[in-house]
Amino acid sequence: MLKAEITKLTVSDVRFPTSLEQHGSDAMHTDPDYSVAYVVLDTDTSLKGYGLTFTVGRGTEIVVCAVEALSSLVIGKTLEEIVIDFRGFYRLLTNDGQMRWIGPEKGVIQLATAAILNAIWDMWARAEGKPLWKLLVDMDPRQLIRCIDFTYITDELTEQEALDILEKANKGKQEREDQMRKEGYPAYTTSCAWLGYSDEQLTQLCSAALDEGWTRFKVKVGADLQDDIRRCRLIRNMIGPENTLMIDANQRWDVSEAISWVSTLAEFRPLWIEEPTSPDDILGHAAISKALAPLGIGVATGEQCHNRVMFKQFLQASALQFVQIDSCRVGSVNENLAIILMAAKFKVPVCPHAGGVGLCELVHHLILFDYISVSASLDNRMCEYVDHLHEHFKSPTVIRNAHYIPPKDPGFSCEMLESSVQKHQFPRGEVWRRILGQKHSPII
């Protein structure tokens, strides 16, 4: 199946009207419609690849255009020639002599790159008959290294250092894989406390989550301090002192405001403050980290970090205590491998960003790989889970006892139900024709 030639790339703008019920609402994204640019790669055989990148509504059409602009670099290649020189193919997509001007390796063009590469990885895992996490875990360390572009990061992570990290983790690898199959990877929930939820909703959802066995909870903050105090007190009182609380401001504050605001919320003992300021402000995050350290509060960020170079600088500056990789923001598995290995070198735990559409499905492949083949640690490590929109996927995420259960189906868990894609295509799908036809629709 590796000989399969890619003959067609199709990309769709698929949106879900989550803003109607305030799902996903936070201090900066008050009315998100969770969406994807959804890629399907056809070949001259029965083999296909499915990939996506996540957005929050308007602008998805721009990502679709970027995917289409990159498609000529993909069509006509065989899976074999891509994976034999995956580093070279990654550079081909990210360093086109003209299109890199609208990046390079950031923004819309990198989101489009992620969608295409996610589809390639899905196709490769399908060709090998393995879920992606297992493909990565079984791969020879030298082959893994050849998938990574080390450009601009060798001052902190060389190929040899990466190889040493992987080879060191070989000890106990099978035992960790067996453990994950039996127990799963620890998760935390963000589903209870979106900023747009009423106290009644928050109480009901938090109570249900406790009944289901959840012990780690994240609360959205940042719009109003007194409101945050009330909501954090409500959640902390419900979950008790023994369970874990995190807070997330979604880039709301300036640096000094972040320090002051979070210091006020310190009484609720959050493990971390997530995205306290601009995702590009590395030194600002470092200042916040230094100021909050005496309070025992770490800084988590990364879901809107453009690439491995920025992650390198965050780590160099001690600007984050929790690395939040994202399966669709950076350059897919290839770039996330580099970030995971750098985090291991700096001994900073990886706690992925998830939720949205498909992010849970994708990212838990990566965190399973991190535990089994890289970090060999669960200390202060967990993966985000949001209980939205999983029903639209062929191989939806499985949660048991607040743990991600390793996927068994071959691929990267990217494939969506065709009926869901058709109904939610924007703007001509059945769902959007109905919504946009309503004169007073809040979407418009």
Coordinates of C-alpha atoms in Angstrom, one line a residue:
M1 CA 0.0 0.0 0.0
L2 CA 3.0 2.3 0.4
K3 CA 3.2 2.4 -3.4
A4 CA -0.2 4.2 -3.6
E5 CA -0.1 7.4 -5.5
I6 CA -2.1 10.4 -4.3
T7 CA -4.4 11.3 -7.1
K8 CA -6.8 13.8 -5.5
L9 CA -7.1 16.2 -2.6
T10 CA -10.5 17.4 -1.5
V11 CA -10.9 20.0 1.3
S12 CA -14.2 21.0 2.9
D13 CA -15.3 23.9 5.2
V14 CA -17.2 22.1 7.9
R15 CA -18.7 24.1 10.7
F16 CA -20.8 23.3 13.8
P17 CA -23.1 26.0 15.3
T18 CA -21.8 25.7 18.8
S19 CA -22.2 29.4 19.4
L20 CA -26.0 28.9 19.7
E21 CA -25.5 27.3 23.2
Q22 CA -22.3 29.1 24.2
H23 CA -20.2 25.8 24.0
G24 CA -16.5 26.7 23.8
S25 CA -17.0 30.3 25.0
D26 CA -14.1 32.0 26.7
A27 CA -12.9 35.5 27.5
M28 CA -11.6 36.1 23.9
H29 CA -13.7 33.8 21.8
T30 CA -17.2 34.6 23.0
D31 CA -19.2 32.9 20.2
P32 CA -17.2 30.2 18.5
D33 CA -18.6 27.9 15.9
Y34 CA -16.3 24.9 16.1
S35 CA -15.1 24.1 12.6
V36 CA -12.5 22.2 10.6
A37 CA -10.9 22.4 7.2
Y38 CA -11.3 18.8 6.4
V39 CA -9.0 17.1 4.0
V40 CA -9.5 13.8 2.1
L41 CA -6.6 12.3 0.1
D42 CA -7.5 9.7 -2.6
T43 CA -5.0 7.4 -4.2
D44 CA -4.9 5.1 -7.2
T45 CA -5.7 2.2 -4.7
S46 CA -8.4 1.8 -2.1
L47 CA -6.2 3.6 0.4
K48 CA -7.3 7.0 1.6
G49 CA -6.0 9.6 4.1
Y50 CA -8.1 11.9 6.3
G51 CA -6.9 15.0 8.0
L52 CA -8.1 18.3 9.5
T53 CA -7.2 21.5 11.2
F54 CA -9.4 23.2 13.7
T55 CA -10.9 26.7 13.6
V56 CA -13.7 28.5 15.3
G57 CA -15.9 29.6 12.4
R58 CA -15.3 32.6 10.2
G59 CA -12.0 32.3 8.5
T60 CA -12.2 28.6 7.8
E61 CA -12.7 29.4 4.2
I62 CA -9.3 31.1 4.2
V63 CA -7.6 27.9 5.5
V64 CA -9.4 25.9 2.8
C65 CA -7.9 28.3 0.2
A66 CA -4.5 27.7 1.7
V67 CA -4.9 23.9 1.6
E68 CA -5.9 24.1 -2.1
A69 CA -2.8 26.3 -2.8
L70 CA -0.6 23.6 -1.3
S71 CA -2.3 20.7 -3.0
S72 CA -0.1 20.7 -6.1
L73 CA 2.9 19.7 -3.8
V74 CA 1.0 16.6 -2.7
I75 CA -0.9 15.3 -5.8
G76 CA 1.2 12.9 -7.8
K77 CA 3.4 11.7 -5.0
T78 CA 3.4 8.2 -3.6
L79 CA 3.0 7.5 0.1
E80 CA 6.3 5.7 -0.1
E81 CA 8.4 8.6 -1.5
I82 CA 6.9 10.9 1.2
V83 CA 7.6 8.7 4.2
I84 CA 11.0 7.6 3.0
D85 CA 12.0 11.3 3.1
F86 CA 9.4 12.8 5.4
R87 CA 11.7 15.5 6.6
G88 CA 12.2 16.6 3.0
F89 CA 8.5 16.5 2.3
Y90 CA 7.8 18.6 5.4
R91 CA 10.3 21.2 4.1
L92 CA 8.7 21.1 0.7
L93 CA 5.3 22.1 2.2
T94 CA 6.7 24.7 4.6
N95 CA 9.4 26.3 2.4
D96 CA 7.8 26.8 -1.0
G97 CA 9.8 29.8 -2.4
Q98 CA 6.7 31.9 -2.8
M99 CA 4.1 30.7 -0.3
R100 CA 6.5 30.8 2.6
W101 CA 6.2 34.6 2.4
I102 CA 2.8 34.4 4.0
G103 CA 4.3 32.3 6.9
P104 CA 6.8 31.0 7.2
E105 CA 5.6 28.1 9.4
K106 CA 2.9 30.1 11.1
G107 CA -0.6 31.4 10.7
V108 CA -3.0 30.2 8.1
I109 CA -0.4 28.5 5.9
Q110 CA 0.8 26.4 8.9
L111 CA -2.8 25.4 9.7
A112 CA -3.2 24.3 6.1
T113 CA 0.1 22.4 6.3
A114 CA -1.1 20.6 9.5
A115 CA -4.3 19.5 7.8
I116 CA -2.4 18.0 4.8
L117 CA 0.2 16.3 7.0
N118 CA -2.4 14.9 9.4
A119 CA -4.0 13.2 6.3
I120 CA -0.6 11.8 5.3
W121 CA 0.1 10.4 8.7
D122 CA -3.5 9.0 8.8
M123 CA -2.8 7.3 5.4
W124 CA 0.5 5.9 6.6
A125 CA -1.0 4.4 9.7
R126 CA -3.8 2.9 7.7
A127 CA -1.3 1.4 5.3
E128 CA 0.5 -0.2 8.2
G129 CA -2.7 -1.4 9.8
K130 CA -2.0 0.4 13.0
P131 CA -3.4 3.3 15.0
L132 CA -1.0 6.3 14.7
W133 CA 0.2 6.0 18.3
K134 CA 1.2 2.4 17.7
L135 CA 2.9 3.3 14.4
L136 CA 5.0 5.9 16.3
V137 CA 5.7 3.6 19.3
D138 CA 6.9 0.7 17.0
M139 CA 9.0 2.9 14.8
D140 CA 12.8 2.7 15.0
P141 CA 14.2 5.8 16.8
R142 CA 16.3 6.6 13.8
Q143 CA 13.3 6.5 11.5
L144 CA 11.4 8.8 13.9
I145 CA 14.3 11.3 13.8
R146 CA 14.2 11.4 10.0
C147 CA 10.6 12.7 10.2
I148 CA 11.7 15.8 12.1
D149 CA 13.0 19.1 10.7
F150 CA 15.7 20.2 13.2
T151 CA 16.2 23.5 11.4
Y152 CA 16.5 26.4 13.9
I153 CA 16.4 24.2 17.0
T154 CA 19.8 22.5 17.0
D155 CA 21.1 25.0 19.5
E156 CA 18.9 23.2 22.0
L157 CA 18.1 19.8 20.5
T158 CA 20.4 18.0 18.1
E159 CA 19.6 14.8 16.2
Q160 CA 21.9 12.9 18.5
E161 CA 20.3 14.3 21.6
A162 CA 16.9 13.4 20.3
L163 CA 18.1 9.9 19.5
D164 CA 19.6 9.5 23.0
I165 CA 16.2 10.5 24.6
L166 CA 14.3 7.9 22.5
E167 CA 16.8 5.2 23.2
K168 CA 16.9 5.9 26.9
A169 CA 13.1 5.5 27.0
N170 CA 13.3 2.0 25.5
K171 CA 13.7 0.6 29.0
G172 CA 10.2 -0.3 30.3
K173 CA 8.5 0.7 27.0
Q174 CA 6.5 -2.5 26.7
E175 CA 5.3 -2.2 30.3
R176 CA 4.1 1.3 29.7
E177 CA 2.3 0.3 26.6
D178 CA 0.6 -2.5 28.5
Q179 CA -0.3 0.0 31.2
M180 CA -1.9 2.4 28.8
R181 CA -3.9 -0.3 27.1
K182 CA -5.3 -1.3 30.6
E183 CA -5.7 2.0 32.3
G184 CA -5.6 4.7 29.7
Y185 CA -4.0 8.2 29.8
P186 CA -5.2 10.6 32.5
A187 CA -7.5 13.4 31.3
Y188 CA -9.0 16.6 32.7
T189 CA -12.3 18.1 31.7
T190 CA -13.1 21.6 30.4
S191 CA -16.7 20.8 29.6
C192 CA -18.1 22.1 32.9
A193 CA -17.1 25.7 33.0
W194 CA -17.2 27.6 29.7
L195 CA -17.4 31.3 30.3
G196 CA -20.9 31.7 28.8
Y197 CA -22.4 29.0 31.1
S198 CA -24.8 30.0 33.9
D199 CA -24.0 29.0 37.5
E200 CA -26.9 26.5 37.2
Q201 CA -25.3 24.9 34.1
L202 CA -21.9 25.0 35.8
T203 CA -23.2 23.3 38.9
Q204 CA -25.1 20.7 37.0
L205 CA -22.2 19.8 34.7
C206 CA -19.6 19.7 37.5
S207 CA -21.8 17.5 39.7
A208 CA -22.3 15.1 36.7
A209 CA -18.5 15.1 36.0
L210 CA -17.7 14.2 39.7
D211 CA -20.2 11.3 39.5
E212 CA -18.4 10.1 36.4
G213 CA -15.1 10.0 38.2
W214 CA -13.4 13.2 37.0
T215 CA -10.8 14.7 39.4
R216 CA -9.2 17.4 37.3
F217 CA -11.2 20.5 36.2
K218 CA -10.5 23.6 34.2
V219 CA -12.4 26.9 34.5
K220 CA -12.4 29.7 32.0
V221 CA -11.6 33.1 33.5
G222 CA -10.6 36.6 32.4
A223 CA -13.8 38.6 31.6
D224 CA -14.6 39.9 35.1
L225 CA -12.6 39.4 38.3
Q226 CA -15.5 39.2 40.7
D227 CA -17.3 36.8 38.4
D228 CA -14.1 34.7 38.3
I229 CA -13.9 34.7 42.1
R230 CA -17.5 33.5 42.4
R231 CA -17.1 30.8 39.7
C232 CA -13.8 29.5 41.0
R233 CA -15.2 29.4 44.6
L234 CA -18.2 27.5 43.3
I235 CA -16.1 24.9 41.5
R236 CA -13.5 24.5 44.2
N237 CA -16.2 24.0 46.8
M238 CA -17.9 21.4 44.6
I239 CA -14.7 19.4 43.8
G240 CA -13.1 19.7 47.2
P241 CA -9.5 20.4 48.2
E242 CA -8.2 17.0 47.0
N243 CA -9.1 17.5 43.3
T244 CA -7.2 19.5 40.8
L245 CA -8.3 22.9 39.4
M246 CA -6.8 24.8 36.5
I247 CA -7.8 28.2 35.1
D248 CA -7.6 29.5 31.5
A249 CA -7.7 33.2 30.4
N250 CA -7.3 32.6 26.7
Q251 CA -4.8 35.5 26.2
R252 CA -7.0 38.1 27.9
W253 CA -4.5 40.1 30.0
D254 CA -1.4 42.3 29.8
V255 CA 1.5 41.0 31.9
S256 CA 1.0 43.0 35.0
E257 CA -2.7 42.5 34.9
A258 CA -2.2 38.7 34.6
I259 CA 0.0 38.7 37.7
S260 CA -2.4 40.7 39.7
W261 CA -5.5 38.9 38.6
V262 CA -4.1 35.4 39.1
S263 CA -2.7 36.4 42.5
T264 CA -6.2 37.2 43.6
L265 CA -7.4 33.8 42.4
A266 CA -4.5 32.0 44.2
E267 CA -6.8 31.1 47.2
F268 CA -8.5 28.6 45.0
R269 CA -5.1 26.8 44.4
P270 CA -5.0 26.5 40.6
L271 CA -2.3 24.2 39.3
W272 CA -1.8 26.5 36.3
I273 CA -2.9 29.6 34.6
E274 CA -3.3 28.9 30.9
E275 CA -2.6 31.5 28.2
P276 CA -2.5 34.5 30.5
T277 CA -1.3 36.9 27.9
S278 CA -0.5 37.2 24.1
P279 CA 0.6 33.7 22.8
D280 CA 3.5 35.5 21.1
D281 CA 4.9 37.2 24.2
I282 CA 7.6 34.8 25.4
L283 CA 9.2 37.2 27.8
G284 CA 5.8 38.2 29.2
H285 CA 5.1 34.6 30.0
A286 CA 8.5 34.3 31.6
A287 CA 7.7 37.4 33.9
I288 CA 4.4 35.9 34.8
S289 CA 5.9 32.5 35.5
K290 CA 8.5 34.1 37.8
A291 CA 5.9 36.2 39.7
L292 CA 3.5 33.3 40.3
A293 CA 6.1 30.7 41.2
P294 CA 6.0 31.6 44.9
L295 CA 2.3 31.0 44.9
G296 CA 2.7 27.5 43.5
I297 CA 1.0 28.4 40.2
G298 CA 2.5 27.4 36.9
V299 CA 2.0 28.8 33.5
A300 CA 0.6 26.6 30.6
T301 CA 0.6 27.7 27.0
G302 CA 1.1 26.4 23.5
E303 CA -2.2 25.9 21.8
Q304 CA -1.6 29.0 19.6
C305 CA 2.2 28.7 19.6
H306 CA 3.2 28.9 15.9
N307 CA 6.0 26.4 15.6
R308 CA 8.9 24.5 17.2
V309 CA 11.1 27.6 17.2
M310 CA 8.7 29.5 19.5
F311 CA 8.4 26.4 21.8
K312 CA 12.2 26.3 21.9
Q313 CA 12.3 29.9 23.1
F314 CA 9.5 29.4 25.6
L315 CA 11.6 26.6 27.1
Q316 CA 14.8 28.5 27.0
A317 CA 13.2 31.4 28.9
S318 CA 11.6 29.2 31.5
A319 CA 8.4 30.9 30.4
L320 CA 6.1 27.9 30.8
Q321 CA 5.8 25.0 33.2
F322 CA 3.4 23.0 31.1
V323 CA 3.8 22.5 27.4
Q324 CA 0.4 22.4 25.6
I325 CA 1.0 20.9 22.2
D326 CA -1.8 21.1 19.6
S327 CA -2.3 18.5 16.8
C328 CA -3.4 21.2 14.3
R329 CA -1.7 24.5 15.1
V330 CA 1.9 23.4 14.3
G331 CA 3.1 21.2 11.5
S332 CA 1.3 18.0 12.4
V333 CA 3.0 15.0 14.0
N334 CA 6.4 16.0 12.5
E335 CA 6.7 19.2 14.4
N336 CA 5.0 17.9 17.5
L337 CA 7.7 15.2 17.7
A338 CA 10.3 17.9 17.9
I339 CA 8.4 19.8 20.6
I340 CA 7.8 16.7 22.7
L341 CA 11.5 15.8 22.5
M342 CA 12.5 19.4 23.5
A343 CA 10.1 19.3 26.4
A344 CA 11.7 16.0 27.5
K345 CA 15.2 17.6 27.4
F346 CA 14.0 20.5 29.6
K347 CA 12.0 18.2 31.8
V348 CA 8.8 20.1 31.3
P349 CA 5.6 18.0 31.3
V350 CA 3.5 17.9 28.1
C351 CA -0.3 18.5 28.7
P352 CA -1.9 18.8 25.3
H353 CA -4.6 21.2 24.3
A354 CA -7.7 19.4 23.0
G355 CA -11.4 19.9 22.5
G356 CA -12.8 21.7 19.5
V357 CA -13.6 19.4 16.6
G358 CA -11.4 16.3 16.4
L359 CA -8.6 17.6 18.6
C360 CA -9.3 15.0 21.3
E361 CA -9.3 12.3 18.7
L362 CA -5.9 13.4 17.3
V363 CA -3.9 14.5 20.2
H364 CA -4.2 11.5 22.5
H365 CA -2.2 9.5 19.9
L366 CA 0.6 12.0 20.5
I367 CA 0.4 11.9 24.3
L368 CA 0.4 8.1 24.3
F369 CA 3.6 8.2 22.3
D370 CA 5.1 10.8 24.7
Y371 CA 4.5 8.6 27.7
I372 CA 5.4 5.2 26.2
S373 CA 8.4 6.3 24.0
V374 CA 9.7 9.6 25.5
S375 CA 8.9 10.9 28.9
A376 CA 8.1 7.6 30.7
S377 CA 6.4 9.8 33.4
L378 CA 2.8 10.7 34.4
D379 CA 3.9 13.3 37.0
N380 CA 1.8 16.4 36.6
R381 CA 0.7 15.2 33.2
M382 CA -2.8 15.0 31.8
C383 CA -4.6 15.6 28.5
E384 CA -7.5 17.9 28.0
Y385 CA -10.9 16.5 27.2
V386 CA -14.1 18.2 26.1
D387 CA -17.3 16.3 25.6
H388 CA -18.4 17.9 22.3
L389 CA -18.9 16.6 18.7
H390 CA -17.2 13.2 19.0
E391 CA -20.3 11.6 17.5
H392 CA -19.2 13.0 14.1
F393 CA -16.2 10.8 13.8
K394 CA -15.8 7.2 12.6
S395 CA -13.4 6.4 15.5
P396 CA -14.5 8.7 18.3
T397 CA -12.5 9.2 21.5
V398 CA -13.2 6.7 24.3
I399 CA -13.0 7.9 27.9
R400 CA -13.1 5.5 30.8
N401 CA -12.7 6.5 34.4
A402 CA -11.5 9.9 33.3
H403 CA -8.7 8.4 31.1
Y404 CA -8.2 8.3 27.4
I405 CA -8.3 4.7 26.1
P406 CA -5.8 4.0 23.3
P407 CA -7.5 3.8 19.9
K408 CA -7.5 0.4 18.2
D409 CA -8.6 1.4 14.6
P410 CA -5.9 2.0 12.0
G411 CA -5.1 5.6 11.3
F412 CA -5.0 9.0 13.0
S413 CA -8.7 9.0 14.1
C414 CA -9.4 11.9 11.6
E415 CA -12.1 10.4 9.5
M416 CA -15.5 12.0 9.9
L417 CA -18.9 10.6 9.1
E418 CA -19.8 11.5 5.5
S419 CA -23.3 12.4 6.7
S420 CA -21.9 14.9 9.2
V421 CA -19.6 16.5 6.6
Q422 CA -22.4 16.9 4.2
K423 CA -24.9 18.3 6.7
H424 CA -22.4 20.8 8.2
Q425 CA -20.6 22.1 5.1
F426 CA -20.6 25.9 5.1
P427 CA -22.7 27.5 3.7
R428 CA -24.6 25.0 1.6
G429 CA -25.1 22.1 4.1
E430 CA -28.5 21.4 5.5
V431 CA -27.7 22.7 8.9
W432 CA -26.4 26.0 7.6
R433 CA -29.1 26.5 5.0
R434 CA -31.6 26.3 7.9
I435 CA -29.7 28.6 10.2
L436 CA -28.7 31.3 7.6
G437 CA -32.3 31.3 6.4
Q438 CA -33.5 32.6 9.8
K439 CA -33.7 36.3 9.6
H440 CA -32.6 37.0 13.2
S441 CA -30.0 34.2 13.4
P442 CA -27.3 35.1 16.0
I443 CA -24.7 33.5 13.7
I444 CA -25.0 36.4 11.2

